C-alpha positions in Angstrom: -29.8 -11.7 3.6 -30.2 -9.7 6.8 -28.8 -12.6 8.9 -25.6 -12.6 6.8 -25.3 -8.9 6.8 -25.6 -8.9 10.6 -23.0 -11.6 11.2 -20.7 -10.9 8.3 -20.7 -7.1 7.6 -17.5 -7.2 5.5 -19.0 -9.8 3.3 -22.2 -7.8 2.8 -20.1 -4.6 2.1 -18.0 -6.5 -0.5 -21.1 -7.7 -2.3 -22.6 -4.3 -2.2 -19.4 -2.8 -3.6 -19.4 -5.2 -6.5 -23.2 -4.6 -7.1 -24.1 -8.2 -7.3 -27.1 -9.8 -5.6 -26.5 -11.9 -2.5 -28.1 -15.3 -2.6 -25.2 -17.4 -1.5 -24.0 -17.7 2.0 -20.4 -19.0 2.1 -17.6 -18.9 -0.4 -14.1 -20.3 -0.2 -11.2 -17.9 -1.1 -9.9 -18.8 -4.5 -12.5 -21.6 -4.9 -16.0 -22.0 -6.3 -19.4 -21.2 -4.8 -20.3 -23.6 -2.1 -24.0 -23.3 -2.8 -26.4 -20.7 -4.1 -25.5 -18.2 -6.8 -25.0 -14.5 -7.5 -21.6 -13.9 -5.8 -18.4 -15.1 -7.3 -15.3 -16.1 -5.3 -13.3 -13.3 -6.9 -15.2 -10.6 -4.9 -14.5 -12.2 -1.6 -11.0 -13.2 -2.6 -10.1 -9.5 -3.4 -11.6 -8.4 -0.1 -9.5 -10.8 2.0 -6.6 -11.8 -0.2 -3.7 -10.2 -2.0 -4.4 -9.2 -5.6 -3.5 -11.4 -8.5 -2.1 -8.4 -10.3 -1.4 -7.6 -14.0 2.1 -8.8 -14.5 3.7 -12.3 -14.7 5.7 -11.6 -11.6 2.6 -10.6 -9.6 0.9 -13.7 -10.7 3.9 -15.9 -9.7 3.9 -14.2 -6.3 0.2 -14.8 -5.8 0.6 -18.4 -6.9 3.5 -18.9 -4.5 1.4 -17.2 -1.7 -1.5 -19.6 -2.3 0.7 -22.7 -2.5 2.3 -21.9 0.9 -1.1 -21.0 2.3 -2.6 -24.4 1.4 0.5 -26.2 2.7 0.0 -24.4 6.0 -3.7 -25.4 5.9 -2.9 -29.0 5.4 -0.2 -29.0 8.1 -2.7 -27.3 10.5 -5.4 -29.8 9.8 -3.1 -32.8 10.1 -1.4 -31.6 13.3 -4.5 -30.4 15.1 -6.4 -33.4 13.9 -3.9 -35.8 15.4 -3.8 -33.8 18.6 -7.6 -33.7 18.9 -7.9 -37.4 18.2 -5.2 -38.2 20.8 -6.9 -36.1 23.4 -10.3 -37.7 22.8 -9.2 -41.3 22.1 -6.7 -41.5 25.0 -8.5 -39.3 27.6 -8.3 -40.2 31.3 -12.0 -41.0 31.6 -11.5 -43.9 29.2 -8.8 -45.3 31.4 -5.9 -44.5 29.1 -2.5 -45.3 30.4 0.4 -43.1 29.2 3.1 -44.7 27.2 6.6 -44.8 28.8 8.8 -44.8 25.7 11.1 -41.8 24.9 12.2 -42.3 21.3 10.9 -43.9 18.2 13.3 -44.2 15.3 10.6 -44.3 12.6 8.9 -41.2 14.0 12.2 -39.4 14.3 13.0 -40.1 10.7 9.5 -39.0 9.5 9.5 -35.7 11.3 12.9 -35.0 9.9 12.2 -36.0 6.3 8.7 -34.5 6.0 9.7 -30.9 6.9 12.6 -31.2 4.4 10.2 -32.2 1.7 7.9 -29.4 2.6 10.8 -26.8 2.5 11.9 -28.2 -0.9 8.4 -27.9 -2.3 8.3 -24.2 -1.2 11.9 -23.3 -2.1 11.8 -24.4 -5.8 9.0 -22.0 -6.9 10.2 -19.3 -4.5 13.7 -19.3 -5.9 12.4 -19.2 -9.5 10.2 -16.2 -8.6 12.9 -14.3 -6.8 15.3 -14.9 -9.7 12.7 -13.5 -12.1 12.0 -10.5 -9.9 15.6 -9.4 -9.7 16.3 -9.8 -13.5 16.0 -6.1 -14.6 18.1 -6.6 -17.8 17.1 -5.8 -21.3 14.6 -3.1 -20.4 12.8 -1.0 -23.1 12.3 2.0 -20.8 14.2 3.2 -17.7 12.6 5.4 -15.1 14.3 6.9 -12.1 12.0 7.1 -9.1 13.1 9.5 -6.4 11.3 9.7 -3.0 10.9 13.1 -1.4 9.0 14.0 1.8 6.2 13.5 0.6 6.0 13.0 -3.1 7.5 11.0 -5.9 9.7 12.3 -8.7 9.7 10.4 -12.0 12.4 10.9 -14.6 12.2 9.1 -18.0 15.9 8.5 -18.6 17.0 9.5 -22.1 13.7 11.2 -22.9 14.1 14.6 -21.2 10.8 14.1 -19.3 10.6 14.5 -15.6 7.8 15.5 -13.1 6.7 15.2 -9.5 3.6 13.3 -8.4 1.9 14.6 -5.2 -1.2 13.7 -3.3 -4.3 15.2 -4.9 -6.8 14.4 -2.1 -8.3 17.8 -1.0 -7.3 19.0 2.4 -11.0 19.3 3.3 -11.3 15.5 3.1 -8.1 15.0 5.2 -9.4 17.4 7.8 -12.8 15.7 7.9 -14.6 18.8 6.8 -15.7 17.2 3.5 -16.9 13.7 2.5 -14.0 11.4 1.6 -13.7 10.5 -2.1 -13.5 7.0 -3.6 -9.7 7.1 -3.8 -9.1 8.9 -0.6 -5.3 9.3 -0.1 -4.7 7.1 -3.2 -4.9 9.9 -5.9 -2.2 12.2 -7.3 -1.9 15.2 -9.6 0.5 13.6 -12.0 0.3 9.8 -12.4 3.2 7.8 -13.7 2.4 6.8 -17.2 3.8 3.5 -18.5 3.3 1.4 -21.7 1.9 -2.1 -21.6 3.8 -5.0 -23.1 7.2 -3.3 -22.6 9.8 -4.1 -19.9 10.2 -1.1 -17.7 13.1 -0.8 -15.3 12.8 1.3 -12.1 15.8 2.9 -10.5 14.7 4.0 -7.0 16.5 6.3 -4.7 15.6 9.0 -2.2 16.5 12.6 -1.6 15.9 12.6 2.2 14.7 9.6 4.2 14.0 6.0 3.3 10.8 5.5 1.3 9.4 2.4 -0.5 7.7 2.4 -3.9 5.0 -0.2 -3.9 2.3 -1.1 -6.4 0.7 -4.5 -5.4 -0.8 -5.1 -8.9 2.7 -5.2 -10.3 4.3 -7.3 -7.6 6.8 -4.4 -7.1 8.0 -3.1 -3.8 11.4 -1.5 -3.7 13.0 0.6 -1.1 14.2 4.1 -2.0 17.3 4.8 0.1 19.4 8.0 0.1 22.7 7.5 -1.6 21.7 4.1 -3.1 20.2 3.0 -6.4 17.9 0.0 -6.2 16.5 -1.8 -9.3 13.1 -3.3 -10.0 11.1 -3.9 -13.1 7.7 -4.6 -14.5 5.9 -5.6 -17.7 2.2 -4.7 -17.5 -0.3 -6.9 -19.4 -3.5 -4.8 -19.1 -4.2 -1.1 -19.6 -5.7 0.6 -16.6 -5.0 2.7 -13.5 -3.1 1.0 -10.7 -2.6 2.4 -7.2 -0.1 1.9 -4.4 1.7 3.9 -1.8 4.9 4.4 0.1 5.4 1.2 2.2 8.1 2.6 4.5 7.4 4.6 7.7 9.1 7.8 6.3 7.8 10.5 8.6 4.8 12.6 9.6 3.0 12.4 6.3 4.0 8.9 5.4 0.4 8.0 4.6 0.2 10.9 2.1 2.6 9.4 -0.5 0.4 7.5 -2.9 1.6 5.9 -6.2 -0.7 6.0 -9.2 0.3 4.4 -12.5 -1.7 4.8 -15.7 -0.8 1.9 -18.1 -1.5 2.8 -21.7 -1.4 0.7 -25.0 2.0 1.2 -26.7 0.7 3.6 -29.4 -1.1 5.8 -26.8 2.0 5.9 -24.6 4.2 7.0 -27.5 1.8 9.8 -28.3 1.7 10.8 -24.6 5.5 10.9 -24.5 5.6 13.2 -27.5 3.1 15.5 -26.0 4.9 15.5 -22.7 8.2 16.5 -24.4 6.3 19.4 -26.1 5.1 20.5 -22.6 8.7 20.5 -21.4 9.8 22.7 -24.4 6.9 25.0 -23.7 7.9 25.2 -20.0 11.4 26.1 -21.0 10.1 28.9 -23.2 7.9 30.1 -20.3 10.9 30.4 -18.0 12.4 32.9 -20.5 9.6 35.4 -20.6 8.5 38.0 -18.1 5.5 37.1 -15.9 3.1 39.4 -14.4 2.4 39.4 -10.6 -1.1 38.1 -11.2 0.2 35.2 -13.3 2.8 34.3 -10.7 0.3 34.5 -7.9 -2.2 32.2 -9.7 0.4 29.6 -10.4 2.1 30.1 -7.1 -1.0 29.3 -5.2 -1.5 26.0 -7.0 2.2 25.1 -6.4 1.9 26.1 -2.7 -1.2 24.0 -2.1 0.3 21.0 -3.8 3.8 21.1 -2.4 4.0 23.4 0.7 0.6 23.3 2.4 1.2 19.9 4.1 3.8 21.5 6.3 3.1 25.2 6.4 -0.7 24.8 6.2 -3.0 26.3 3.5 -3.3 29.5 5.5 0.5 29.8 5.9 0.3 29.5 9.7 2.5 26.5 9.8 2.9 24.1 12.8 5.6 25.7 15.0 8.3 24.9 15.9 8.9 22.2 13.2 7.1 24.1 10.4 7.2 27.9 11.2 4.5 30.3 10.1 5.0 32.2 6.9 2.6 35.0 7.9 4.8 38.1 8.5 7.9 35.9 8.6 11.2 37.6 8.2 12.2 35.0 5.6 9.3 35.8 3.2 9.1 39.5 3.9 12.8 40.3 4.2 15.7 39.8 1.8 14.4 38.1 -1.3 17.7 36.4 -2.1 17.7 34.7 1.3 14.1 33.5 0.6 15.2 32.2 -2.9 18.2 30.4 -1.4 16.2 28.6 1.3 13.5 27.4 -1.2 16.1 26.2 -3.7 18.6 24.7 -1.3 16.6 23.9 1.9 17.9 24.5 5.4 20.2 22.0 7.0 19.1 20.6 10.3 15.5 21.4 9.7 12.6 19.6 7.9 12.9 22.3 5.1 13.8 20.3 2.0 15.6 21.6 -1.1 13.3 22.1 -4.1 15.8 22.8 -6.8 15.3 19.3 -8.3 11.6 19.1 -7.5 10.1 22.2 -9.0 10.7 24.0 -12.4 12.0 27.5 -12.5 8.5 28.8 -13.2 7.1 26.9 -10.2 9.9 28.1 -7.9 9.5 31.7 -9.0 5.7 31.5 -8.6 5.7 29.9 -5.2 8.2 32.4 -3.8 6.2 35.3 -5.2 3.0 33.8 -3.8 4.5 33.5 -0.3 5.8 37.1 -0.4 2.3 38.4 -1.3 -0.3 36.1 0.4 -1.9 36.1 3.8 -1.3 39.9 4.2 2.4 39.8 3.5 1.8 42.1 0.6 5.4 43.0 -0.2 4.4 43.6 -3.8 7.7 41.9 -4.8 8.0 39.3 -7.5 10.8 37.1 -8.9 10.9 36.2 -12.5 11.5 32.5 -13.6 14.5 33.7 -15.7 16.2 34.7 -12.5 15.6 31.3 -10.9 16.7 29.6 -14.1 20.0 31.5 -14.1 20.7 30.6 -10.4 19.9 26.9 -11.0 22.4 26.8 -13.9 25.3 28.2 -11.7 
């Protein structure tokens, strides 16, 4: 055990993670135990190989991946075997004399035909898998996925349900002042909720730069490009929580755009959708009433920490010059309408994004109020959600 742990630390960590006793020493990926017992091939395969996934497409991709992997293994064994044999059998010390021929018709034919056969064997399943991946027709549910720096926005088309999903890992863990959690940088405040056994079509786009929505267990990786709509789809077989992340280098906090999907049985998903619609109705009613300063400050702090703190920092000090400080800033202590305009519409030519389509009227009013009264700004001013709602409708 100690010998293996010393020479193969990743194997030992994998076994420890899966809480299984280690009595075997070597396992082939995707194969059976070579000898001993206690560790299955699946643990090591997941450690070093791509996941099999929970959709038919992901399984096809994995099967294709393994097929090509074994073809490469066979080619490598044959080619390097022949080279090794030739070097040993015909070495100079044995008195070998080099051949003087330049061409051999049979060999020329063989090394032309064999690669063609190999390409054909790979192309047939690859074409079938690609054709299936791009067939997004006859979906039961359509979801628009919009990438923002640095969060995802999900809109259930035709259901009047939309929300943003942002990184939920505490800043203390990111700044190395707290122990990192199990799902460090792979946890969000609002996971995307999907039903199993239904075909779901994703329409991906971006509001700023190029992102890429990627969930390995679904076999889905689709670029989100400003001004374009890309299609992808999935049909999940098994309930559970599946994690991915942005797979495109999209900027400073590219690593802070996780994707978390909660797959529910159909009945549970339908109940969740009904409850979410009720929440939307309640939010609309909230936008019509008067809020107190304390209420807006409490909600504004949560919104600021989730949405704004990555750039302007939790203490509002920012990271000048790209992300200016909000402490005593003329924007957040001066004309309120100018403050509202820059939060809603962003500022051209700067990293300040527009949040009109990202936050609700209540969240916008709350975060503006919070910025005008936090960190010693103390303007005592507040903006009601109804004012924001009216401006958004214009």
